[in-house]
mmCIF file of C-alpha atoms in Angstrom:
data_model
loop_
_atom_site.group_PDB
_atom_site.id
_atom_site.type_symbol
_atom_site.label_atom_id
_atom_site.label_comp_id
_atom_site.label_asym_id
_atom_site.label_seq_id
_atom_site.Cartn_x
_atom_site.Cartn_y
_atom_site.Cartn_z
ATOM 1 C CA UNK A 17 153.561 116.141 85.968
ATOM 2 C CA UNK A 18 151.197 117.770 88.607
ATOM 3 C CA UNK A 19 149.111 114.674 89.842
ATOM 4 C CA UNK A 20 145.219 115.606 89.632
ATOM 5 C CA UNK A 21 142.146 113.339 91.254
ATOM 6 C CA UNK A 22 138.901 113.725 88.993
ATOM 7 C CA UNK A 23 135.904 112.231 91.230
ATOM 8 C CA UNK A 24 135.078 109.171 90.170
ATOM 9 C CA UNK A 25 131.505 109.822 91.150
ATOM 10 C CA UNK A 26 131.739 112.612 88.647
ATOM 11 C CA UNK A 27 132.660 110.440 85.493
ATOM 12 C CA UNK A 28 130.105 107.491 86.608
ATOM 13 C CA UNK A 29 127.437 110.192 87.254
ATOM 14 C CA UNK A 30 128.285 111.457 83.728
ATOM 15 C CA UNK A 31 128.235 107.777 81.810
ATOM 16 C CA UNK A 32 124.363 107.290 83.684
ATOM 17 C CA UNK A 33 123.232 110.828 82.252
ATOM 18 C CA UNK A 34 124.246 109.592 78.871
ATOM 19 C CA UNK A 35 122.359 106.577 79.211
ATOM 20 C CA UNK A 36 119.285 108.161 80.385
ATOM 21 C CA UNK A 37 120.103 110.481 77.593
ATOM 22 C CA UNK A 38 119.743 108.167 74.799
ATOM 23 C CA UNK A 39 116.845 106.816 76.430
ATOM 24 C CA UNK A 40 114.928 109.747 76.375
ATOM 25 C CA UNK A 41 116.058 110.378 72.683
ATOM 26 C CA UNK A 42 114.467 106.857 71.450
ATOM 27 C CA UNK A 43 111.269 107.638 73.815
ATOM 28 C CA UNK A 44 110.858 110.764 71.773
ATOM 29 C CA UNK A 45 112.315 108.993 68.232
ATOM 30 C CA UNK A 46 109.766 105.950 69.044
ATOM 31 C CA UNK A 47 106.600 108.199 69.504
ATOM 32 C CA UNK A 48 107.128 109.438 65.519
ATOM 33 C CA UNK A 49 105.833 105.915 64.486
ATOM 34 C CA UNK A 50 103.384 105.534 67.210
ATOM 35 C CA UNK A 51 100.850 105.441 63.685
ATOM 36 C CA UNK A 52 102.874 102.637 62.089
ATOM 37 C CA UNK A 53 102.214 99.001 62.028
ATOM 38 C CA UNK A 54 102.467 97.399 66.071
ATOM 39 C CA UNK A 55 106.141 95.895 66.213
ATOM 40 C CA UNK A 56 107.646 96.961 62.911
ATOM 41 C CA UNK A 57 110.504 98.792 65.345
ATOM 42 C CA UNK A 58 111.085 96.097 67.139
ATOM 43 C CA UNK A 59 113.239 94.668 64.171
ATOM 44 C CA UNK A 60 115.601 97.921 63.536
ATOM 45 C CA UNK A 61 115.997 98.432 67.434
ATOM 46 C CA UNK A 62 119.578 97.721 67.224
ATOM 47 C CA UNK A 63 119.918 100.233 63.910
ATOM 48 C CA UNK A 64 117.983 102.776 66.206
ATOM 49 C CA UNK A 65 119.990 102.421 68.949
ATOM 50 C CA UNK A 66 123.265 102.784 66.917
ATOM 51 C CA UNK A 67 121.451 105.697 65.133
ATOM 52 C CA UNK A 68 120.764 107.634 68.140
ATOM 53 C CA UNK A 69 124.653 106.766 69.762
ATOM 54 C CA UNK A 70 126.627 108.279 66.464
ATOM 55 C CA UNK A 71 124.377 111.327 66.401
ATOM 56 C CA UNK A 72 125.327 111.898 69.918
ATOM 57 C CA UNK A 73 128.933 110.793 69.085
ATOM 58 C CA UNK A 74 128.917 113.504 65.845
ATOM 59 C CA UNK A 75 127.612 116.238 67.876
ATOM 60 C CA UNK A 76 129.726 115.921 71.251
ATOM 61 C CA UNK A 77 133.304 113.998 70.916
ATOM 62 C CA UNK A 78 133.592 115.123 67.018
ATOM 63 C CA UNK A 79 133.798 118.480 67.265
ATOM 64 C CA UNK A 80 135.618 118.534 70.500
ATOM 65 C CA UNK A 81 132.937 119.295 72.929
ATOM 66 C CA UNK A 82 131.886 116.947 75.765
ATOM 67 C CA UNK A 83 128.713 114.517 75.707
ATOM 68 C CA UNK A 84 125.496 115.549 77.686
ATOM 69 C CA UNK A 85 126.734 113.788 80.559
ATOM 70 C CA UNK A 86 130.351 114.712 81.052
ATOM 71 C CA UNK A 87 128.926 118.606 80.073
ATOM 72 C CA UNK A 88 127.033 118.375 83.200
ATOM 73 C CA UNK A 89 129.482 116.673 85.108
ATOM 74 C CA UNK A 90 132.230 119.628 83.836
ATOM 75 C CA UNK A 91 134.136 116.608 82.712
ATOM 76 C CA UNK A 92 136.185 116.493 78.908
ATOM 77 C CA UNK A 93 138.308 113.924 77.366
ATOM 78 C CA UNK A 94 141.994 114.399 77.183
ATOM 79 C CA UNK A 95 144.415 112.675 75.233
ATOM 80 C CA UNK A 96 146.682 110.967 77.688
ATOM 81 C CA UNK A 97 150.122 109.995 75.746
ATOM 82 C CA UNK A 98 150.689 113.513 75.219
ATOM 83 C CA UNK A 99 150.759 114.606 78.784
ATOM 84 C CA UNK A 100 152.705 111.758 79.630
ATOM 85 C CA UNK A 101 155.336 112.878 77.466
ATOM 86 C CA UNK A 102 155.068 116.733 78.571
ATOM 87 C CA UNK A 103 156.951 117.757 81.466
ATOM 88 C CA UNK A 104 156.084 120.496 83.635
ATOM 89 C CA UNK A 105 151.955 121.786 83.672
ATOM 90 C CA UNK A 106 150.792 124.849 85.684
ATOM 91 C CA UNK A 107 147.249 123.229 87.268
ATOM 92 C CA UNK A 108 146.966 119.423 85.524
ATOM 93 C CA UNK A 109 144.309 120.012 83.651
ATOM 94 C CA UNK A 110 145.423 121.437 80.478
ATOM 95 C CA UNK A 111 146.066 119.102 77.407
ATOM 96 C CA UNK A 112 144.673 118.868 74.087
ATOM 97 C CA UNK A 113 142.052 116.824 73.223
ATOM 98 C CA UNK A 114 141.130 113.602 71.283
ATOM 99 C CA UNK A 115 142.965 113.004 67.805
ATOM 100 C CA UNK A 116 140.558 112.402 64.835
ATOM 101 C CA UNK A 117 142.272 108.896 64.839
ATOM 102 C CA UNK A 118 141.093 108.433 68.785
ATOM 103 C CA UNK A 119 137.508 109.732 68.037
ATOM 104 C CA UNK A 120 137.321 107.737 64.882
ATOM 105 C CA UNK A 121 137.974 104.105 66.772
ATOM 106 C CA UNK A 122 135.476 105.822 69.875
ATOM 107 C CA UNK A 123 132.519 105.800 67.597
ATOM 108 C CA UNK A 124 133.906 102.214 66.253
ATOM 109 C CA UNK A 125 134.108 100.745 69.471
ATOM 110 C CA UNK A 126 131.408 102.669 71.648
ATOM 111 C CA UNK A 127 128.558 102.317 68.211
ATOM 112 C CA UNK A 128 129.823 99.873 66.138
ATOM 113 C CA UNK A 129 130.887 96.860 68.575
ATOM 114 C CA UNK A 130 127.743 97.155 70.287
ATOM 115 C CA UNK A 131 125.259 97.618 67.029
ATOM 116 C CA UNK A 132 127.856 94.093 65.521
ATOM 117 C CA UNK A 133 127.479 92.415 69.306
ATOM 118 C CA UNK A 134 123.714 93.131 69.523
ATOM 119 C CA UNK A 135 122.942 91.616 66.005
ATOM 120 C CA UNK A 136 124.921 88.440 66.677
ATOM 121 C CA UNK A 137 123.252 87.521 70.009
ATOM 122 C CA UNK A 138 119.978 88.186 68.302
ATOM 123 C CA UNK A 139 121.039 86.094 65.192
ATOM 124 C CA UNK A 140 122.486 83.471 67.349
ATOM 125 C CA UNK A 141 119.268 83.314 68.880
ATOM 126 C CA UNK A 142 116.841 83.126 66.535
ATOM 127 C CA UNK A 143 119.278 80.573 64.780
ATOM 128 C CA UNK A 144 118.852 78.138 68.164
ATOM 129 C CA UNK A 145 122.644 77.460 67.468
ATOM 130 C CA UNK A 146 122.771 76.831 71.564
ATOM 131 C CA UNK A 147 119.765 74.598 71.371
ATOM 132 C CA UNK A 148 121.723 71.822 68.968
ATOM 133 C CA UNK A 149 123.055 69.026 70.310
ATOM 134 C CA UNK A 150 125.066 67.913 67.554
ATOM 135 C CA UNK A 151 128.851 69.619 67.381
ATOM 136 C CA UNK A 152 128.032 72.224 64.339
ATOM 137 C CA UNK A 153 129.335 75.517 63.153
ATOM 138 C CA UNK A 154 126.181 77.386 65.018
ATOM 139 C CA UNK A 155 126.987 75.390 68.099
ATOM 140 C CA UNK A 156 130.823 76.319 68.224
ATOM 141 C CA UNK A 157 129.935 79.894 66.769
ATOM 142 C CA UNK A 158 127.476 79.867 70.033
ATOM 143 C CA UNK A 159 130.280 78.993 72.381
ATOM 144 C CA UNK A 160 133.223 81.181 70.842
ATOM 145 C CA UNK A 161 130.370 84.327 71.746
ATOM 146 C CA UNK A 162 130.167 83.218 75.407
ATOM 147 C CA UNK A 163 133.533 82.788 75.776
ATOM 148 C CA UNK A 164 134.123 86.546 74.057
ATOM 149 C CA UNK A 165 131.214 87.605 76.484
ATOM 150 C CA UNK A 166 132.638 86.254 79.382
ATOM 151 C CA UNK A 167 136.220 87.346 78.414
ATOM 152 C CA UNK A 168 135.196 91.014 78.076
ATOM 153 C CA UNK A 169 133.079 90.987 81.358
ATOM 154 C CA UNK A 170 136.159 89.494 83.475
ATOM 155 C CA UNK A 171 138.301 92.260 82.216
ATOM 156 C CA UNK A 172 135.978 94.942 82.820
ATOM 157 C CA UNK A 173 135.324 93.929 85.966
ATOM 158 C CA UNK A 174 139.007 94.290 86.740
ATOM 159 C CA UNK A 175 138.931 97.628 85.028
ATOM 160 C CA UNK A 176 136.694 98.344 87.073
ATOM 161 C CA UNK A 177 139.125 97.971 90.357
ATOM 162 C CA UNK A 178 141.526 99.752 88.563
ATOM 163 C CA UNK A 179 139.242 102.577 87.968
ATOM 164 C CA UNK A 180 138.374 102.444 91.556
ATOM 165 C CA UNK A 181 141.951 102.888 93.335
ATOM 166 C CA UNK A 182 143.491 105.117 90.888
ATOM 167 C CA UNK A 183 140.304 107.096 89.755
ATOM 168 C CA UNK A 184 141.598 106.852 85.459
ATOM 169 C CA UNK A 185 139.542 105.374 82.405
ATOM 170 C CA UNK A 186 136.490 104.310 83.692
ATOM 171 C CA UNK A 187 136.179 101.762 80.737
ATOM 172 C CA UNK A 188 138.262 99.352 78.679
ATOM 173 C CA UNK A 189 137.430 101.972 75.738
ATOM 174 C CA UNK A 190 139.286 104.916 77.325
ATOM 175 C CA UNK A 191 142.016 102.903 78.395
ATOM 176 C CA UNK A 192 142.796 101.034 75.427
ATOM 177 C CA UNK A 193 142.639 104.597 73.508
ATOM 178 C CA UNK A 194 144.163 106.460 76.942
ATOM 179 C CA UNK A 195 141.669 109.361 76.766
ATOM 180 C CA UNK A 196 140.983 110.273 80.146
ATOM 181 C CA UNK A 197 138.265 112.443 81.633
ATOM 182 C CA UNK A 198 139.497 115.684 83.226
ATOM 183 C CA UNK A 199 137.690 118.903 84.552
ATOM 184 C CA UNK A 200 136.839 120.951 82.355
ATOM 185 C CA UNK A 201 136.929 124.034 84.269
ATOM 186 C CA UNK A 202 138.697 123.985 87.923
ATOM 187 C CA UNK A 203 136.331 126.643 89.442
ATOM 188 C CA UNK A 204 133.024 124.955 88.869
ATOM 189 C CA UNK A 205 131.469 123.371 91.849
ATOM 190 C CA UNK A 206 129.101 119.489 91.980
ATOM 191 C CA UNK A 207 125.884 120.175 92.393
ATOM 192 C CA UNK A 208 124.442 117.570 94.904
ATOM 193 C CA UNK A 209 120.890 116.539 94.825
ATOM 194 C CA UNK A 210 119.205 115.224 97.671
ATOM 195 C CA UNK A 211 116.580 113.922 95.633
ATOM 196 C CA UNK A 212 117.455 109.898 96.805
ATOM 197 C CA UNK A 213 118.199 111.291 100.416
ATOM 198 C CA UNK A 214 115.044 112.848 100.548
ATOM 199 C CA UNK A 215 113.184 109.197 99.509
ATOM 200 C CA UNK A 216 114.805 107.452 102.295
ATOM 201 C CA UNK A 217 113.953 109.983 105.199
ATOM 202 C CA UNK A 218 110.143 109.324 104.212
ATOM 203 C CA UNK A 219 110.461 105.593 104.144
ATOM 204 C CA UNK A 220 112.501 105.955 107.761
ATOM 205 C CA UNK A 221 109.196 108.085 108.449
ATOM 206 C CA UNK A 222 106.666 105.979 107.513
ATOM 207 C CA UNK A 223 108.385 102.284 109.059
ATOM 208 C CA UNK A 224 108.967 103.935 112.453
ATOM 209 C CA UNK A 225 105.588 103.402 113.819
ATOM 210 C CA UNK A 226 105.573 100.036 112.643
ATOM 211 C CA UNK A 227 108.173 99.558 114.642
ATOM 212 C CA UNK A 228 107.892 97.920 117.740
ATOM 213 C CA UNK A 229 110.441 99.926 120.388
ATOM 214 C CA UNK A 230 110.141 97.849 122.860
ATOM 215 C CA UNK A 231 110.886 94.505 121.302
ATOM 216 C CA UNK A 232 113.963 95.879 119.915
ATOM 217 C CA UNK A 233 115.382 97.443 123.807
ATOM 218 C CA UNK A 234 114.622 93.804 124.552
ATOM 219 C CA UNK A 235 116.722 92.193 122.214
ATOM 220 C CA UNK A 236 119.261 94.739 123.116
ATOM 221 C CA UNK A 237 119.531 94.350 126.519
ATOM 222 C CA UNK A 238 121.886 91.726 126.651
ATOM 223 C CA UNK A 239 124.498 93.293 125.322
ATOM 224 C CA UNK A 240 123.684 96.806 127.065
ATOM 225 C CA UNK A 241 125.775 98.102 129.942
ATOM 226 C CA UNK A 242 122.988 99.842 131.500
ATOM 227 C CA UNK A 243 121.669 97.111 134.212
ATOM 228 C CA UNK A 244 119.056 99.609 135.758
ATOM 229 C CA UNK A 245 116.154 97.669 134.160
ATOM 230 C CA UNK A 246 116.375 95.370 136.833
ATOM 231 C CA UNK A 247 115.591 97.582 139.282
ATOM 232 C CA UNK A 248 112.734 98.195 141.261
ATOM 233 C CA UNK A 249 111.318 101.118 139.438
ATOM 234 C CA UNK A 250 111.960 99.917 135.989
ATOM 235 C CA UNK A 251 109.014 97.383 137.665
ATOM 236 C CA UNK A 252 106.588 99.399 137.955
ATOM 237 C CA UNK A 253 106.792 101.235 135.018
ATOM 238 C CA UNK A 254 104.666 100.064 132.123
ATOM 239 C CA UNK A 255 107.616 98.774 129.729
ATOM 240 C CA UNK A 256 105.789 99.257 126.541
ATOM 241 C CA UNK A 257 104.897 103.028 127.399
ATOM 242 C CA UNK A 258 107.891 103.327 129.849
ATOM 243 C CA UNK A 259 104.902 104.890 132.088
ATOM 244 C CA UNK A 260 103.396 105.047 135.731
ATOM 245 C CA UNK A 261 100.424 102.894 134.882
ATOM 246 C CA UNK A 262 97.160 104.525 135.455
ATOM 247 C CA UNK A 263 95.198 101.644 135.288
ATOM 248 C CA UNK A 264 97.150 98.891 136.065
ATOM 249 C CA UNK A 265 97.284 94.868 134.286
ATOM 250 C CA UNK A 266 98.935 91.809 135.262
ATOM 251 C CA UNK A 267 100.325 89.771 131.940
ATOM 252 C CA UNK A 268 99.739 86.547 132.981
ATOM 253 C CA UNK A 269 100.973 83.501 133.819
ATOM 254 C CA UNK A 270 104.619 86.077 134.166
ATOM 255 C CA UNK A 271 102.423 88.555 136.001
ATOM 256 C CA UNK A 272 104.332 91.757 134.881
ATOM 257 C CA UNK A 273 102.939 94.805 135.284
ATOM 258 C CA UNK A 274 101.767 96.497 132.508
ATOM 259 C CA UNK A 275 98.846 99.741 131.466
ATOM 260 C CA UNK A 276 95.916 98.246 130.082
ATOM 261 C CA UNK A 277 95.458 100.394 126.757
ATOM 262 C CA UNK A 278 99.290 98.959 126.197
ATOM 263 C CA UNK A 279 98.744 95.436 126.735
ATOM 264 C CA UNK A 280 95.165 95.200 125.641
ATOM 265 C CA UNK A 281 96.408 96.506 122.298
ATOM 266 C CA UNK A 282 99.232 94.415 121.555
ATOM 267 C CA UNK A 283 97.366 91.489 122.568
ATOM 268 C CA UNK A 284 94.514 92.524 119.979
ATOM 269 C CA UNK A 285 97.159 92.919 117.382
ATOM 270 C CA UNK A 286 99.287 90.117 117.791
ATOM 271 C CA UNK A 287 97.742 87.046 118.640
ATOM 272 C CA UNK A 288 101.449 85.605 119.865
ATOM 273 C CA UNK A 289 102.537 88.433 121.936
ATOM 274 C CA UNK A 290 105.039 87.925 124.117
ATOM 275 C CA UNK A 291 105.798 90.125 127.245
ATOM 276 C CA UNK A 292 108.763 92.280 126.599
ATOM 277 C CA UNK A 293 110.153 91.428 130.297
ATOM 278 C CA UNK A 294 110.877 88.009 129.656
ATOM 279 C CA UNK A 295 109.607 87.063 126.290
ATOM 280 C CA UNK A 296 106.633 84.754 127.727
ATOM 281 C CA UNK A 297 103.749 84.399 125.396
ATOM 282 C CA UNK A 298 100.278 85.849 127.540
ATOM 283 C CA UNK A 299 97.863 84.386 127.412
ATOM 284 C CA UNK A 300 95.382 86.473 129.522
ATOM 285 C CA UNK A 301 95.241 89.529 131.403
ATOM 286 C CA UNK A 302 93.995 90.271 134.907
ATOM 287 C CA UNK A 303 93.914 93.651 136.477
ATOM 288 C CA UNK A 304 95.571 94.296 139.503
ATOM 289 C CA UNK A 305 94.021 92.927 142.383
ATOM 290 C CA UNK A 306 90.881 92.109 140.864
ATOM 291 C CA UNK A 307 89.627 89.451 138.057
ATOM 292 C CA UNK A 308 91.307 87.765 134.586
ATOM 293 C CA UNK A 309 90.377 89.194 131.449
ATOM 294 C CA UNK A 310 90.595 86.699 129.102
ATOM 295 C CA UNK A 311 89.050 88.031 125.579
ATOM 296 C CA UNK A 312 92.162 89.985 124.616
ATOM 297 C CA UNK A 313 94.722 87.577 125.121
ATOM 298 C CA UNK A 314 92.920 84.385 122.852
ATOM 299 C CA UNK A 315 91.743 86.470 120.111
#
């Protein structure tokens, strides 16, 4: 056996494409009986949901082809237990695909345990058998589900960390059958969008000038190696600006030296500033060598 990694970005970027799949299929399916009575769908979602799963199921894993999402993602299923009993492979990927018996108990599993699962919680619901106090069928029928739920979500979960470190059956499904997603074809290349990367550049751009620079060098500086702040013509400088300052302001009572556009507006925008020196609050402003201005600072 040739030993093969499939991306297991691949096969969980192919299982969200199905989902969004479906959902755009009931959007559509839903809009037919926009004309119908308000809330007559709302009883048969389950049936509609189910509906919509086996026609995908019938028109993609049936006949051998792969669903919307693992088409995209160049992904197919593969029967496992007969490459595990092959020897030799040229590349890996080859293998036959899903026996009628495997795709028979995927479309019982994948469209009938959810369509059964969904109709229980709903009946146990309605029924209130988790309301009753008293030790009945509903109540013991209510606490045999959650134990079922919680069950299936433990083992999935540790599917799950099996999926991670060695990349096969990305489900309890696929494992429990042992059809595993392959490539399709070995020369096609992912196709990356930047769509999400793109999202986050213009939030970065849009919180970075409400971001106060200074503040955060001052936070740093304990832990920076560079000591040159202290020196005499880090001082002078304005340290919002990092300026000569043209028209020079005293922060008072610490009496650092700051531009008066700078410190003016921070005082006007945060009533609590603090100087960025030595984190006093200021309370005033005077200019240097002449007289205290005091509007900006109590406002």
């Amino acid at each position: 056996m040739i030993p093969i990694s499939i991306s297991r970005v691949n096969q969980f970027d192919a299982a969200r494409l199905d989902v969004e799949m479906s959902a755009m299929l009931k959007e559509q399916l839903v809009k037919v009986f926009s004309l119908m009575k308000p809330g007559i769908l709302f009883q048969y979602e389950p049936e509609l949901d189910a509906f919509l799963e086996f026609l995908i199921w019938r028109f993609s894993i049936w006949v051998d082809k792969p669903t919307p999402g693992n088409a995209l993602m160049n992904l197919r299923y593969r029967d496992e237990r007969v490459m595990e009993a092959r020897g030799k492979v040229r590349t890996g990927l080859e293998g036959p695909g899903l026996t009628p018996a495997q795709k028979l108990w995927y479309c019982i599993a994948t469209v009938g345990g959810q369509y059964i699962w969904t109709r229980l919680q709903s009946f146990s619901a309605f029924r209130r058998w988790g309301d009753s106090e008293q030790r009945t069928l509903g109540q013991r029928a209510w606490l045999l589900l959650q134990h079922v739920e919680g069950i299936y979500k433990a083992a999935s979960f540790g599917n799950l960390l099996i999926f991670l470190l060695t990349g096969k059956y990305r489900s309890l499904i696929e494992r429990s059958l042992r059809a595993r997603l392959v490539y399709g074809s070995p020369n096609m290349n992912r196709a990356v969008s930047f769509e999400y990367m793109n999202r986050q550049l213009e939030m970065l751009l849009l919180l970075l000038p409400l971001l106060n620079s200074a503040s955060l060098k001052n936070l740093f500086r304990p832990f920076s190696k560079d000591k040159s702040s202290d020196s005499a013509t880090d001082e002078i400088a304005c340290p919002i600006c990092q300026g000569s300052p043209s028209i020079p302001f005293l922060a008072l009572p610490c009496r650092h030296r700051y531009c008066y556009y700078c410190l003016r507006t921070r005082c006007a925008a945060s009533p609590s500033f603090r100087c960025t020196r030595c984190s006093q609050p200021v309370t005033a402003m005077q200019r240097l060598g002449g007289s205290v201005d005091e509007n900006s600072a109590k406002k």
